[in-house]
Short mmCIF file of C-alpha atoms and ligand atoms in Angstrom, two decimals:
data_model
loop_
_atom_site.label_atom_id
_atom_site.label_comp_id
_atom_site.label_asym_id
_atom_site.label_seq_id
_atom_site.Cartn_x
_atom_site.Cartn_y
_atom_site.Cartn_z
CA MET A 1 0.10 0.02 -0.37
CA ILE A 2 1.01 3.38 -1.04
CA HIS A 3 1.69 6.04 1.47
CA ILE A 4 2.10 9.71 1.27
CA SER A 5 4.31 11.40 4.13
CA PRO A 6 3.63 15.45 3.71
CA SER A 7 7.09 17.65 5.49
CA VAL A 8 5.57 19.99 7.57
CA LEU A 9 9.45 21.00 7.47
CA ALA A 10 8.45 22.89 4.48
CA ALA A 11 5.12 24.21 6.18
CA ASP A 12 4.67 27.55 7.77
CA PHE A 13 5.20 27.04 11.81
CA SER A 14 3.39 30.02 12.39
CA ASP A 15 0.18 28.20 11.28
CA LEU A 16 1.01 24.64 11.64
CA LYS A 17 -2.62 24.12 12.21
CA SER A 18 -4.30 25.23 9.18
CA GLU A 19 -1.15 23.34 6.98
CA ILE A 20 -2.04 20.30 8.28
CA SER A 21 -6.29 20.09 7.90
CA ASN A 22 -4.25 21.82 4.35
CA VAL A 23 -3.64 17.96 3.79
CA GLU A 24 -5.90 16.18 6.34
CA ASN A 25 -8.10 14.22 3.00
CA ALA A 26 -5.36 14.00 0.54
CA VAL A 27 -2.88 11.83 3.01
CA ASP A 28 -2.93 9.41 5.91
CA TRP A 29 0.73 10.35 7.11
CA LEU A 30 2.28 13.35 8.48
CA HIS A 31 6.30 13.10 8.32
CA LEU A 32 8.02 15.04 10.96
CA ASP A 33 12.09 15.89 10.75
CA VAL A 34 13.97 15.85 14.17
CA MET A 35 17.43 17.69 13.92
CA ASP A 36 20.13 18.46 17.13
CA GLY A 37 22.20 20.25 15.33
CA VAL A 38 25.49 17.48 15.89
CA PHE A 39 24.14 14.25 13.97
CA VAL A 40 23.04 17.78 11.21
CA PRO A 41 24.18 21.07 10.40
CA ASN A 42 20.27 22.09 11.39
CA ILE A 43 17.96 22.15 14.01
CA SER A 44 13.74 21.94 14.16
CA ILE A 45 11.22 20.35 16.52
CA GLY A 46 11.99 18.72 19.48
CA PRO A 47 8.48 16.87 21.62
CA ALA A 48 6.97 19.76 22.28
CA VAL A 49 5.62 20.58 19.25
CA VAL A 50 4.42 17.08 18.74
CA SER A 51 2.87 16.56 21.21
CA CYS A 52 0.53 20.13 19.95
CA ILE A 53 0.11 19.43 16.60
CA ARG A 54 -0.80 15.49 18.38
CA LYS A 55 -3.79 17.30 19.70
CA ARG A 56 -5.58 18.91 15.81
CA THR A 57 -5.44 16.27 13.89
CA SER A 58 -5.16 12.15 13.55
CA LEU A 59 -3.15 10.91 11.43
CA PHE A 60 -0.47 7.75 11.97
CA PHE A 61 2.76 10.63 12.77
CA ASP A 62 5.25 9.74 10.99
CA VAL A 63 8.93 10.81 13.05
CA HIS A 64 11.71 11.26 11.63
CA LEU A 65 14.60 11.37 14.34
CA MET A 66 18.02 12.42 12.86
CA ILE A 67 19.80 12.72 16.12
CA VAL A 68 21.99 11.12 17.87
CA HIS A 69 21.97 8.63 21.07
CA PRO A 70 18.66 8.29 19.74
CA GLU A 71 17.97 5.44 22.46
CA LYS A 72 18.14 8.55 25.21
CA TYR A 73 14.90 10.52 23.55
CA ALA A 74 12.85 8.30 21.70
CA ASP A 75 10.77 7.80 25.15
CA ALA A 76 9.97 11.63 25.07
CA PHE A 77 8.86 11.20 21.16
CA ILE A 78 6.29 8.08 21.91
CA ASP A 79 4.74 9.83 24.92
CA ALA A 80 4.46 13.14 23.06
CA GLY A 81 2.36 11.13 19.99
CA ALA A 82 4.39 9.32 17.29
CA ASP A 83 3.48 6.63 15.62
CA LEU A 84 6.32 5.36 14.25
CA ILE A 85 9.89 6.13 15.21
CA ASP A 86 12.29 6.11 12.41
CA PHE A 87 15.97 6.15 13.27
CA HIS A 88 19.53 6.68 12.10
CA VAL A 89 21.02 2.75 11.79
CA GLU A 90 25.21 5.82 11.85
CA ALA A 91 23.36 7.63 14.92
CA SER A 92 23.44 3.77 16.99
CA ASP A 93 25.79 1.70 19.13
CA ASP A 94 22.68 -1.07 19.68
CA PRO A 95 19.66 -0.39 17.47
CA ARG A 96 17.95 -4.13 17.46
CA GLY A 97 17.63 -2.89 21.71
CA LEU A 98 16.07 0.44 21.26
CA LEU A 99 14.13 -1.55 17.91
CA ALA A 100 12.53 -3.43 21.39
CA HIS A 101 12.21 -1.47 22.89
CA ILE A 102 10.48 0.85 20.75
CA ARG A 103 7.84 -2.06 19.53
CA GLU A 104 7.18 -2.82 23.68
CA ARG A 105 6.21 0.57 23.47
CA GLY A 106 3.89 -1.45 21.18
CA ARG A 107 5.14 2.38 18.23
CA LYS A 108 6.38 0.60 15.16
CA CYS A 109 9.26 1.18 13.79
CA ALA A 110 12.23 2.21 11.42
CA LEU A 111 15.88 2.12 10.13
CA ALA A 112 16.82 5.23 7.95
CA VAL A 113 20.35 5.04 6.10
CA SER A 114 22.19 8.02 4.58
CA PRO A 115 23.41 8.25 1.26
CA ASP A 116 26.75 7.57 2.45
CA THR A 117 25.61 3.93 4.14
CA PRO A 118 25.70 0.41 1.61
CA VAL A 119 21.68 -0.65 2.52
CA GLU A 120 23.54 -3.33 3.26
CA CYS A 121 23.70 -2.12 6.30
CA VAL A 122 20.46 -2.78 7.81
CA PHE A 123 19.53 -6.68 6.97
CA PRO A 124 20.45 -7.78 9.99
CA TYR A 125 17.72 -5.81 11.02
CA LEU A 126 14.91 -6.83 8.80
CA ASP A 127 12.94 -9.46 9.78
CA VAL A 128 12.68 -6.99 13.41
CA LEU A 129 11.67 -3.62 11.31
CA ASP A 130 7.72 -2.15 9.93
CA MET A 131 10.40 0.26 7.50
CA VAL A 132 13.80 1.15 6.22
CA LEU A 133 13.93 4.88 5.62
CA VAL A 134 15.82 6.24 2.54
CA MET A 135 16.98 8.88 2.24
CA THR A 136 17.31 10.53 -1.30
CA VAL A 137 19.78 13.78 -0.25
CA TYR A 138 22.09 14.69 3.15
CA PRO A 139 20.00 15.32 5.69
CA GLY A 140 19.00 18.24 7.81
CA PHE A 141 17.60 19.99 5.14
CA GLY A 142 14.34 20.51 3.14
CA GLY A 143 14.03 21.46 -0.53
CA GLN A 144 17.54 19.11 -1.70
CA LYS A 145 17.08 18.00 -4.91
CA PHE A 146 16.62 14.31 -5.29
CA MET A 147 19.14 12.07 -5.60
CA PRO A 148 18.33 9.16 -8.36
CA ARG A 149 21.87 7.87 -7.70
CA MET A 150 20.24 6.22 -4.35
CA LEU A 151 17.23 4.17 -7.17
CA PRO A 152 19.54 1.09 -7.13
CA LYS A 153 19.73 0.90 -2.58
CA ILE A 154 16.07 1.12 -2.74
CA ALA A 155 14.98 -1.84 -5.50
CA CYS A 156 18.40 -3.89 -3.86
CA LEU A 157 16.54 -3.36 -0.59
CA ARG A 158 13.48 -4.75 -1.77
CA ARG A 159 14.32 -7.12 -2.92
CA GLU A 160 15.85 -8.41 -0.21
CA ILE A 161 12.66 -8.38 1.30
CA VAL A 162 11.13 -10.51 -1.08
CA ARG A 163 14.16 -12.61 -1.49
CA ARG A 164 12.99 -13.57 2.21
CA GLY A 165 9.23 -13.50 2.45
CA LEU A 166 9.04 -10.09 4.77
CA SER A 167 6.69 -7.25 4.57
CA VAL A 168 9.26 -3.55 5.45
CA ASP A 169 7.72 -0.69 3.66
CA ILE A 170 11.09 1.46 1.70
CA GLU A 171 10.05 4.88 2.88
CA VAL A 172 12.11 8.06 0.24
CA ASP A 173 12.20 11.28 2.30
CA GLY A 174 14.67 14.38 0.22
CA GLY A 175 13.51 15.99 -3.49
CA ILE A 176 10.21 13.26 -4.18
CA SER A 177 7.71 15.53 -6.40
CA LYS A 178 6.15 14.42 -9.39
CA SER A 179 9.29 14.38 -10.86
CA ASN A 180 10.20 11.49 -9.83
CA ALA A 181 7.66 9.88 -8.19
CA SER A 182 6.59 6.76 -10.61
CA ASP A 183 10.46 5.62 -10.03
CA VAL A 184 10.80 5.31 -7.04
CA ALA A 185 7.66 3.55 -6.72
CA GLN A 186 9.51 1.49 -9.47
CA TYR A 187 12.23 0.10 -7.77
CA GLY A 188 10.21 -0.61 -4.66
CA ALA A 189 9.43 2.49 -2.61
CA ASN A 190 5.77 2.57 -0.96
CA VAL A 191 5.70 4.92 1.71
CA LEU A 192 6.16 8.96 0.01
CA VAL A 193 7.98 11.42 2.00
CA ALA A 194 6.71 14.83 0.17
CA GLY A 195 7.91 18.48 1.75
CA SER A 196 8.35 21.24 -0.60
CA SER A 197 6.21 19.77 -3.09
CA VAL A 198 3.44 19.21 -0.81
CA PHE A 199 3.55 21.88 1.96
CA ARG A 200 4.76 24.71 -1.03
CA ALA A 201 2.43 23.14 -4.05
CA ALA A 202 -0.23 26.03 -4.80
CA SER A 203 -2.86 23.79 -3.63
CA PRO A 204 -0.61 20.97 -0.77
CA ALA A 205 -3.50 18.39 -1.81
CA LEU A 206 -3.79 18.00 -5.22
CA SER A 207 -0.23 18.53 -5.38
CA ALA A 208 -0.64 15.13 -2.99
CA GLY A 209 -2.58 13.41 -4.57
CA GLU A 210 -0.73 13.51 -7.76
CA ILE A 211 2.31 12.16 -6.30
CA ARG A 212 0.32 8.81 -4.35
CA ILE A 213 -1.28 7.67 -7.96
CA LEU A 214 1.45 7.59 -10.02
CA ALA A 215 3.03 5.79 -7.25
CA GLU A 216 0.68 3.61 -7.18
CA SER A 217 0.50 3.45 -11.05
CA SER A 218 4.55 2.89 -10.35
CA TYR A 219 4.64 0.66 -6.94
CA THR A 220 6.00 -2.51 -8.09
CA ASN A 221 8.54 -5.12 -5.63
CA ALA A 222 11.88 -6.80 -6.60
CA GLU A 223 9.97 -9.48 -9.21
CA GLY A 224 8.33 -7.10 -11.23
CA ILE A 225 5.15 -7.56 -9.66
CA GLN A 226 2.38 -4.97 -8.99
CA PRO A 227 0.71 -5.98 -5.28
CA SER A 228 -2.52 -5.96 -4.69
C1 DX5 B 1 15.29 15.91 5.59
C2 DX5 B 1 13.76 15.54 6.17
C3 DX5 B 1 13.60 15.69 5.30
C4 DX5 B 1 13.00 16.86 4.44
C5 DX5 B 1 12.37 16.18 2.96
O1 DX5 B 1 16.74 16.33 6.00
O2 DX5 B 1 14.65 13.75 6.72
O3 DX5 B 1 12.21 14.80 5.26
O4 DX5 B 1 12.46 18.03 4.91
O5 DX5 B 1 11.45 17.42 2.15
P1 DX5 B 1 11.63 18.24 1.31
O6 DX5 B 1 10.32 17.07 0.17
O7 DX5 B 1 10.73 19.36 0.77
O8 DX5 B 1 13.58 17.23 0.60
ZN1 ZN B 2 12.80 13.11 6.72
#
């Protein structure tokens, strides 16, 4: 199943309530980027903001932690209303321990991989993952250009998931728009983060809907079969 997850990083933070309500009928997920100024050279939001917007929407909260020591903060984001916690494989000494903890807390869990990290790094954890987040830009800023050289990584990951008979979502994040939604879905991604291309569009809902249609018509698993 395809999910479009608009990244609020591209929204107007002074009016998040309206920004979110503008997309609510077009999407079922919301992507929340957490940056600490250490793992990435930028600072964004913390649990207090997640908790405030949790009161305004029932969208599924996909919380992307771009922080060092994710094990120290995962609980705060779960308490704030995260439905899924994505943390970076590069940032954790014990991914398996944190993944187990997130699951014990009844939330979904994902490992994220930055562009220079081989996707094979997440293979040992696939059996305990709900999703893998493949970065298609260097993490830290919205509005960057999609990196097409990440496409083979998506295909390699989808092949491994299918080979092992697992059901793991693949999310792509960074520079996703109408111009590459078909490509990423064809290579096996089924969750598409879209920041600028949704919140900076004249009609965010329309833009999200168009991205969804393109992805739905192109999504294939590694064997070229369109799953129902
Ligand atoms: C980048 C963030 C992304 C970003 C996506 O570090 O993880 O989620 O906000 O924004 P766009 O779609 O504008 O690249
Ligand atoms: Zn993100």
